[in-house]
PDB file of C-alpha atoms in Angstrom:
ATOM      1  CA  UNK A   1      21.866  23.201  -6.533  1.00 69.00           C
ATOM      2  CA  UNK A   2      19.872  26.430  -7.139  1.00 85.00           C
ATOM      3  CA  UNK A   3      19.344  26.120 -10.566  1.00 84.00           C
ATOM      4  CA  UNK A   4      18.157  22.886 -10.481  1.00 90.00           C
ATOM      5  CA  UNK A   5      15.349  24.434  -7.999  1.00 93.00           C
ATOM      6  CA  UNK A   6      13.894  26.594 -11.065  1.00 94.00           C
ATOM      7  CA  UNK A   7      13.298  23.765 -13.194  1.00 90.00           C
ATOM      8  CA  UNK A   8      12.788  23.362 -16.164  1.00 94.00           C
ATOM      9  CA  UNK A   9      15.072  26.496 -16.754  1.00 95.00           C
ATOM     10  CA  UNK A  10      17.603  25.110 -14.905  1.00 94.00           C
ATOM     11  CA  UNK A  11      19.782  25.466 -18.037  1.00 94.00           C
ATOM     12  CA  UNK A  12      19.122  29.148 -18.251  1.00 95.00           C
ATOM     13  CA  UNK A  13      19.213  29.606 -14.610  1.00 95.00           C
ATOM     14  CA  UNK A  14      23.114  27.998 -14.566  1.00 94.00           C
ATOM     15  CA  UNK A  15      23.868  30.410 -17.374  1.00 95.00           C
ATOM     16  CA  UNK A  16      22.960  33.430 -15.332  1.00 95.00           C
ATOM     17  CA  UNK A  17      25.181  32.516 -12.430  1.00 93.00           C
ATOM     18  CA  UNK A  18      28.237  31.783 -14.401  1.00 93.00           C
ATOM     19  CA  UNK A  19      27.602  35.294 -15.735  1.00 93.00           C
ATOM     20  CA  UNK A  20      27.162  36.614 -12.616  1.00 88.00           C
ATOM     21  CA  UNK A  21      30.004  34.853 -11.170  1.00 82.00           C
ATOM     22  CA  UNK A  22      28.367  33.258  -8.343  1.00 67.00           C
ATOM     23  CA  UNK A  23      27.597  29.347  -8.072  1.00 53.00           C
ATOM     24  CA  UNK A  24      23.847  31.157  -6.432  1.00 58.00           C
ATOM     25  CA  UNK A  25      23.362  35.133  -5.487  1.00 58.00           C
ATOM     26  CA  UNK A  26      25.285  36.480  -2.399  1.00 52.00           C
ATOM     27  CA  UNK A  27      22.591  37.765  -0.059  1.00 54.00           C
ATOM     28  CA  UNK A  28      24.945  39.445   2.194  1.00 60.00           C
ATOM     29  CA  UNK A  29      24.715  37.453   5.304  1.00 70.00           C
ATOM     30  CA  UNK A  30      21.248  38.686   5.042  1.00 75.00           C
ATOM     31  CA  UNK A  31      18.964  35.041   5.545  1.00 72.00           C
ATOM     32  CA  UNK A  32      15.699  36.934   4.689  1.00 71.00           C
ATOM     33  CA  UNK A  33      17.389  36.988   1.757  1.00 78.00           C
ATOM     34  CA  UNK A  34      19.069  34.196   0.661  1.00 84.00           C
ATOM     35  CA  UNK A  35      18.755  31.423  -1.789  1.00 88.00           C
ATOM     36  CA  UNK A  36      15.500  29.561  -0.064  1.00 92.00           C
ATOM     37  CA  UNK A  37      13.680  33.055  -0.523  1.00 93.00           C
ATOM     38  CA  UNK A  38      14.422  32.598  -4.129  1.00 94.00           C
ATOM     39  CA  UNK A  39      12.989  29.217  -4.328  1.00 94.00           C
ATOM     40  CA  UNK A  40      10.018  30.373  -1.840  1.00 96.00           C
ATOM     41  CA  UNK A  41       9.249  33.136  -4.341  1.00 97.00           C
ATOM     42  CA  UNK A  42       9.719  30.974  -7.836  1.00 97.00           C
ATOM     43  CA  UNK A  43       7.655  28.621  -6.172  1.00 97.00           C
ATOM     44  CA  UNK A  44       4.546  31.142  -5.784  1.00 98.00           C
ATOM     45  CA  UNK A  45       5.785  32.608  -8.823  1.00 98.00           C
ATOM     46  CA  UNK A  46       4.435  29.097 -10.702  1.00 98.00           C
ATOM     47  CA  UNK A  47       1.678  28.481  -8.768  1.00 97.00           C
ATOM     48  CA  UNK A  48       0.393  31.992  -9.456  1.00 98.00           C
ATOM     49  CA  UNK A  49       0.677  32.102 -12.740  1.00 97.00           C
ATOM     50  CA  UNK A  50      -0.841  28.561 -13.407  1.00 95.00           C
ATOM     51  CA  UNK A  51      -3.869  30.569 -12.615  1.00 92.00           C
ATOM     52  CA  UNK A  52      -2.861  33.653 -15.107  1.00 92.00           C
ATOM     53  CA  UNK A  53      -2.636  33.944 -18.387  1.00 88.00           C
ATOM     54  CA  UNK A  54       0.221  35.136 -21.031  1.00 90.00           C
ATOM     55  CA  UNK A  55       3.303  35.291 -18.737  1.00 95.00           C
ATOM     56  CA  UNK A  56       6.545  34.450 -20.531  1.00 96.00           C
ATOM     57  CA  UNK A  57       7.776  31.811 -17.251  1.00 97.00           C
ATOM     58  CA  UNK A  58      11.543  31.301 -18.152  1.00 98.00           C
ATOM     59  CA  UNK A  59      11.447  35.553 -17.742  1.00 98.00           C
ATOM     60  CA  UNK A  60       9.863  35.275 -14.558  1.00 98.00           C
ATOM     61  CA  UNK A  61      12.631  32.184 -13.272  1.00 98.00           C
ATOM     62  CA  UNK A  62      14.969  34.880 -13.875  1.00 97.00           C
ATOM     63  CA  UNK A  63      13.562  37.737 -12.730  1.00 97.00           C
ATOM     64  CA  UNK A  64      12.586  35.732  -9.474  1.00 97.00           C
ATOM     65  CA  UNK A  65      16.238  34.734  -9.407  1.00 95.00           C
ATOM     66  CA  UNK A  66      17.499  38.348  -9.806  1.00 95.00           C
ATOM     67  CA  UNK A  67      15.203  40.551  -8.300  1.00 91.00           C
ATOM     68  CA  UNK A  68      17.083  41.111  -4.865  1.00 88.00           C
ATOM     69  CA  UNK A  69      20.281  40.952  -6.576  1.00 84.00           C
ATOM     70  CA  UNK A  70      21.553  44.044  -5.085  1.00 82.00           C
ATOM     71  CA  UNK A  71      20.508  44.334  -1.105  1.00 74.00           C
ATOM     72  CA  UNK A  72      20.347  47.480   0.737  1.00 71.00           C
ATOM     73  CA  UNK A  73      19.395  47.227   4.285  1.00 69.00           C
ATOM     74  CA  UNK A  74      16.295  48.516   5.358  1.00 67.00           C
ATOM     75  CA  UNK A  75      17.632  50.698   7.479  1.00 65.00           C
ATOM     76  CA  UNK A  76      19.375  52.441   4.742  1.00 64.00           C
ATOM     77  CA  UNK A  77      17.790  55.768   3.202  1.00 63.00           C
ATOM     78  CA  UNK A  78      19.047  54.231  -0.581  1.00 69.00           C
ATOM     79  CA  UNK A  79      16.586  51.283   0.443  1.00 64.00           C
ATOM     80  CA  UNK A  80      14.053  52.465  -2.294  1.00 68.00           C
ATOM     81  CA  UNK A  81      16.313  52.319  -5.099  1.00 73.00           C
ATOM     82  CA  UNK A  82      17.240  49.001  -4.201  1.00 82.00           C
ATOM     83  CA  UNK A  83      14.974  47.585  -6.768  1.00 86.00           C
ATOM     84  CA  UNK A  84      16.458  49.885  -9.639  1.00 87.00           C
ATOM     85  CA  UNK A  85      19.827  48.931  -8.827  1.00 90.00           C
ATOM     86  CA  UNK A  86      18.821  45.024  -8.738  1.00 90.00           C
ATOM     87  CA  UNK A  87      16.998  45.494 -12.591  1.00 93.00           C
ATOM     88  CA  UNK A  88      20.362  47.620 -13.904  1.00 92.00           C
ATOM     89  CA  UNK A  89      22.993  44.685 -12.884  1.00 93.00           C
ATOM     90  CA  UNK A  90      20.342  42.402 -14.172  1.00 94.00           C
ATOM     91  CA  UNK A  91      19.701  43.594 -17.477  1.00 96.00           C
ATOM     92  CA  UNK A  92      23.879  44.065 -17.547  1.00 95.00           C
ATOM     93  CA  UNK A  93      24.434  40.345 -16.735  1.00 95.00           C
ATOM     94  CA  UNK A  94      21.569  39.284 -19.330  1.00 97.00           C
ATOM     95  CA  UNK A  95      22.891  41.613 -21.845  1.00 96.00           C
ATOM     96  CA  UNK A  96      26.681  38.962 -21.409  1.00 95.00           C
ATOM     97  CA  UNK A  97      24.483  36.133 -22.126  1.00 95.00           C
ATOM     98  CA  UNK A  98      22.896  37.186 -25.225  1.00 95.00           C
ATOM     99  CA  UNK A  99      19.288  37.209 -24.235  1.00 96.00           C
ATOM    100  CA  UNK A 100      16.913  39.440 -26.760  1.00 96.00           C
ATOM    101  CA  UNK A 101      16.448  43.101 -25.913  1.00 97.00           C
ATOM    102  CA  UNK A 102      12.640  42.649 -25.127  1.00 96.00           C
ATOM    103  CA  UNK A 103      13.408  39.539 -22.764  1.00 97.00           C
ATOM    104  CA  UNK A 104      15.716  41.728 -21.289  1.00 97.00           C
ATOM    105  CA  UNK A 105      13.361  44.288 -20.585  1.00 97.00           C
ATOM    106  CA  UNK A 106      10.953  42.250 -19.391  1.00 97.00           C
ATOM    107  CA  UNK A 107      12.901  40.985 -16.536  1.00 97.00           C
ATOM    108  CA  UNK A 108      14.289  44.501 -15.725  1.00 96.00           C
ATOM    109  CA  UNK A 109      10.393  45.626 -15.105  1.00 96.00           C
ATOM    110  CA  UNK A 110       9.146  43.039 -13.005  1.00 96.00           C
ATOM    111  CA  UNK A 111      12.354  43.520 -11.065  1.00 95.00           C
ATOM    112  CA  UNK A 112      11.938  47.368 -10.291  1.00 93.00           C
ATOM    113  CA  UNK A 113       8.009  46.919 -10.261  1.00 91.00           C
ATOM    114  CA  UNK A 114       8.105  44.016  -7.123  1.00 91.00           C
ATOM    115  CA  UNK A 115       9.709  46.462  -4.275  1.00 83.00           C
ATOM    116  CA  UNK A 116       7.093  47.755  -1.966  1.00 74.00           C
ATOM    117  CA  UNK A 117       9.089  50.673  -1.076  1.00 74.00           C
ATOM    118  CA  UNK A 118       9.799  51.937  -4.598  1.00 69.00           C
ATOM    119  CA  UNK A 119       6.314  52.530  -5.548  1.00 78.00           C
ATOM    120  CA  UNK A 120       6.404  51.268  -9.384  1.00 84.00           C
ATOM    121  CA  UNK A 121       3.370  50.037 -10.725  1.00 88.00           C
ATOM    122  CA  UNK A 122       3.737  46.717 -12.340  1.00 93.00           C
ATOM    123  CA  UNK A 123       2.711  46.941 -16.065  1.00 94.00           C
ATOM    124  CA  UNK A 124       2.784  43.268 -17.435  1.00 96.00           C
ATOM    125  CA  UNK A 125       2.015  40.236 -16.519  1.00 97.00           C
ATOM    126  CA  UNK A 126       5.302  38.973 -15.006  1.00 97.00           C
ATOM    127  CA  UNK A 127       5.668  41.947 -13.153  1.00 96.00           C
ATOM    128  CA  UNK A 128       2.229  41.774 -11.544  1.00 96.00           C
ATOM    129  CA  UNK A 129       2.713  37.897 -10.520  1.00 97.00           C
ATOM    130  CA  UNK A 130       6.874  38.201  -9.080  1.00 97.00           C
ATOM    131  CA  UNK A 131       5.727  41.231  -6.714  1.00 96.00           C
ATOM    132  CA  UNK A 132       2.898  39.337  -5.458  1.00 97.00           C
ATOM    133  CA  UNK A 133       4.804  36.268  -4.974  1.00 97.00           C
ATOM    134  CA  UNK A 134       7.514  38.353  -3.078  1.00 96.00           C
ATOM    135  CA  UNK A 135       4.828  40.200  -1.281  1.00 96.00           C
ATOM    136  CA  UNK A 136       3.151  36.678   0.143  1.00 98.00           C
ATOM    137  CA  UNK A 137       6.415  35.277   1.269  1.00 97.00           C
ATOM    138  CA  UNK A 138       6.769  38.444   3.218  1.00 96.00           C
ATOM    139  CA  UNK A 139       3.685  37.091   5.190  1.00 98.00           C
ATOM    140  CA  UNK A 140       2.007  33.921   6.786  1.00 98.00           C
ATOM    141  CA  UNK A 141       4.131  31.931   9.171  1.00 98.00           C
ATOM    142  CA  UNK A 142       7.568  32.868   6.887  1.00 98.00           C
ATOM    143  CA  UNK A 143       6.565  36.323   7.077  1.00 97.00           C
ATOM    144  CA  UNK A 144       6.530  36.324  11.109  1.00 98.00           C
ATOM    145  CA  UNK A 145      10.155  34.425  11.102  1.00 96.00           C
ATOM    146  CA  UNK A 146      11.144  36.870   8.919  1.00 95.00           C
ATOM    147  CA  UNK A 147      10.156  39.646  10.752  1.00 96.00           C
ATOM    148  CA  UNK A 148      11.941  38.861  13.866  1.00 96.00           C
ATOM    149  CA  UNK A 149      14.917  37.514  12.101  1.00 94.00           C
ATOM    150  CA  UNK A 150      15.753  41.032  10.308  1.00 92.00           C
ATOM    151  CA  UNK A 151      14.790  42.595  13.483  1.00 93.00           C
ATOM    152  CA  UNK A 152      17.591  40.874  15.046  1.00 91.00           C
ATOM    153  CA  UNK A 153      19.574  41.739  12.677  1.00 89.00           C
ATOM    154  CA  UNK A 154      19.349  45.637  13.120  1.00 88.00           C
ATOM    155  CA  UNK A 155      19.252  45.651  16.419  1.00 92.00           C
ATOM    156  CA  UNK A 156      15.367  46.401  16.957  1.00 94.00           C
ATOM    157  CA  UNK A 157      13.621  45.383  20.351  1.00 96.00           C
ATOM    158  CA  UNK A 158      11.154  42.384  19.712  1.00 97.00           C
ATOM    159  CA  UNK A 159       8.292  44.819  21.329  1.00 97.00           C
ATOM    160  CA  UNK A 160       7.526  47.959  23.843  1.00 97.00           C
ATOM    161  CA  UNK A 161       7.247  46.484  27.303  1.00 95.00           C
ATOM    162  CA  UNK A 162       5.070  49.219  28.434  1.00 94.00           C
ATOM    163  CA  UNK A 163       2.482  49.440  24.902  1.00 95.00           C
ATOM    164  CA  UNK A 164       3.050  45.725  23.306  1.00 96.00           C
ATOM    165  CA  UNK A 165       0.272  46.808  20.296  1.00 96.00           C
ATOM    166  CA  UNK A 166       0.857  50.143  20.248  1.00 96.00           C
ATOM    167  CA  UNK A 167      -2.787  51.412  22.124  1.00 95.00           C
ATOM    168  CA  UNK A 168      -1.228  54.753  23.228  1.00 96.00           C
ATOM    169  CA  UNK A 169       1.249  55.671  21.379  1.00 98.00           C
ATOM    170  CA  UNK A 170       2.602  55.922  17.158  1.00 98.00           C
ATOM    171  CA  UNK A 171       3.499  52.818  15.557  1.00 98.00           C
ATOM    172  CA  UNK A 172       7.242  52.664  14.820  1.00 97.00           C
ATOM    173  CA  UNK A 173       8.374  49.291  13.117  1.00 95.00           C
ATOM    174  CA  UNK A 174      12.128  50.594  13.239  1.00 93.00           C
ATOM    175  CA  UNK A 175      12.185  50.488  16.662  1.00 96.00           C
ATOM    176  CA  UNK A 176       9.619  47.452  17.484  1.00 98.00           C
ATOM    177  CA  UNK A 177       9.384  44.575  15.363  1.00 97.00           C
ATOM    178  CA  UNK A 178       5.920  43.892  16.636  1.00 98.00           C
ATOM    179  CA  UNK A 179       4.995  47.495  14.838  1.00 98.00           C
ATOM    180  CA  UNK A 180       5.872  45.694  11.996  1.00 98.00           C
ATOM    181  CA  UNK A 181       2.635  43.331  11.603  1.00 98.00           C
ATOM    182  CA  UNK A 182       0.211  46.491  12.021  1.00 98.00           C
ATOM    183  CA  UNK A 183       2.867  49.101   9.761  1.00 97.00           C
ATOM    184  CA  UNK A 184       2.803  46.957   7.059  1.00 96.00           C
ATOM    185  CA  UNK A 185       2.649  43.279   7.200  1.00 98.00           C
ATOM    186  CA  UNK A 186      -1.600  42.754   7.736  1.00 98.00           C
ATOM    187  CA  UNK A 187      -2.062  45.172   4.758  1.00 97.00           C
ATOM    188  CA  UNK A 188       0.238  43.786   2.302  1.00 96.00           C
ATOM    189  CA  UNK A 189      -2.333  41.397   1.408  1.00 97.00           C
ATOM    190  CA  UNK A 190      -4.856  44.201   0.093  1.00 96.00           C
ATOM    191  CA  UNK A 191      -2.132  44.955  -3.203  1.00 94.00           C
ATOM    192  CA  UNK A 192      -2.053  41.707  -4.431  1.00 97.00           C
ATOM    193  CA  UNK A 193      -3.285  41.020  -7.755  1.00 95.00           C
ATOM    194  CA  UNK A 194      -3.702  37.778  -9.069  1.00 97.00           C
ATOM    195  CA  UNK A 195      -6.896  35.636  -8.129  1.00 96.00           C
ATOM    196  CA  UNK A 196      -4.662  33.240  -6.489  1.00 97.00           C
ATOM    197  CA  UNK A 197      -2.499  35.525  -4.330  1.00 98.00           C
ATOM    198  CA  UNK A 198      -5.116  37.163  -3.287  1.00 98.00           C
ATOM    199  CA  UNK A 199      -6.538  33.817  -1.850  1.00 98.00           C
ATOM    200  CA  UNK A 200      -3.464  32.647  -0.580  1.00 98.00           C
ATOM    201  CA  UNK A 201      -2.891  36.224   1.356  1.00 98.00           C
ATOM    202  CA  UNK A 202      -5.751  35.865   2.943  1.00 98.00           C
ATOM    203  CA  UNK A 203      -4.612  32.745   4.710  1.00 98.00           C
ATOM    204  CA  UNK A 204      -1.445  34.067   5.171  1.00 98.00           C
ATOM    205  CA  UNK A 205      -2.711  37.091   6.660  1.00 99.00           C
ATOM    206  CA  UNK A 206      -5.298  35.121   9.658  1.00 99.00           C
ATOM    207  CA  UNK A 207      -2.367  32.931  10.206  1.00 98.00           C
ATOM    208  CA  UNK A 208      -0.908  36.089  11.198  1.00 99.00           C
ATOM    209  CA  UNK A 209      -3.232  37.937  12.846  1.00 99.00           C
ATOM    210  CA  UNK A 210      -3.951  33.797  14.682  1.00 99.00           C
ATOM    211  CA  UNK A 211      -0.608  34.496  15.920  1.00 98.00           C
ATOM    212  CA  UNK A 212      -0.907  38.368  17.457  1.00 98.00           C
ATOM    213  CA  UNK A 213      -4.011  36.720  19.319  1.00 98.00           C
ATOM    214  CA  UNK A 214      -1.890  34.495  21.120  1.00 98.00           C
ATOM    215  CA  UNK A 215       1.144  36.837  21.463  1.00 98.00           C
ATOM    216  CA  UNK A 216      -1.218  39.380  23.161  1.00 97.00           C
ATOM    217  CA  UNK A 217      -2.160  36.870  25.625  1.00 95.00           C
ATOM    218  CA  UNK A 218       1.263  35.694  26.195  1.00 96.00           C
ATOM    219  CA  UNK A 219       2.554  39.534  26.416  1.00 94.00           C
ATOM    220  CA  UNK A 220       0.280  42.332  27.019  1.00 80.00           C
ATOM    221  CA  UNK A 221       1.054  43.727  30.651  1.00 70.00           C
ATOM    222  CA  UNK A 222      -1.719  42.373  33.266  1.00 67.00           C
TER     223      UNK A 222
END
């Protein structure tokens, strides 16, 4: 089912599961994570790079496919290497399939280079266009649903009763998923890239900022 999603490398796409093991990628229990992230991402991944020029795209189905292949919560101090670990088990399973070194390495880049929170500058083309595509599915309506949904999952409160937008006090996303928006969320926009995830952030990011309006309204004490 997944690989036919990243046509027209389904082909290759199949290959790298069976090598992997996995019919699609385990995401943990993690659904910010799962397999319709992947096809969110390749998704943006195409329609970006219709507008680029010189990315190899079978590279970027698999690095799209890949790039979260190990998860580390982000509550966990390790959760900057995630991205390392994710291109070294990639690069190992592409190594069993017989893909060429420099394919290899390709994939490996743009799969370090896409994590926000490991701070690698992307140096090619495929790298550039897989971290912005992850970055704009981290925002816009999926990006709120997201939000709360991992929010949920460790345990943070939805807001601060007393400070809903943080006014008088620090911001602290850990604790408030509402922090989130205004920690990170309504500036990941400002990274991207490519001309045409830069113009689909900013609709993503005043269909968030749309929905803080009403959420204040709906929320902030009288």
């Amino acid at each position: 089912m997944l690989a036919h999603a990243f046509a027209p490398y389904g082909t290759t796409i199949a290959a790298v599961l069976a090598a992997a093991g996995a019919t699609e990628p385990s995401h943990s229990g993690d659904g910010s994570h799962d397999g319709s992230h992947l096809i969110r991402v390749w998704r943006l991944v195409k329609e970006i790079a219709a507008g680029e020029s010189g990315a190899d795209l079978e590279v970027l189905a698999v690095a799209t496919l890949l790039h979260d292949c190990v998860q580390v919560e982000k509550t966990d101090p390790r959760r900057a290497h995630a991205s390392r670990l994710s291109a070294q088990k990639a690069s190992g399973i592409l190594h069993t399939i017989g893909w060429p070194a420099a394919r290899i390495a390709a994939t490996a880049h743009a799969i370090e280079a896409h994590s926000f929170s490991a701070g690698i500058a992307p140096e090619t083309p495929e790298a550039n266009i897989l971290r912005d595509a992850d970055r704009l599915d981290a925002i816009g309506a999926i990006g709120i649903a997201r939000t709360f949904y991992v929010a949920g999952r460790v345990g943070s409160r939805l807001y601060d009763p007393a400070d809903p937008f943080a006014a008088a006090r620090p911001l602290d996303d850990r604790r408030f998923a509402l922090d989130h928006f205004e920690t990170k969320l309504l500036h990941l926009a400002d990274g991207l890239t490519t001309r045409t995830a830069r113009r689909i952030g900013e609709q993503r990011v005043a269909s968030m900022r749309a929905f803080l309006d009403v959420l204040r309204e709906e929320i902030s004490p009288s």
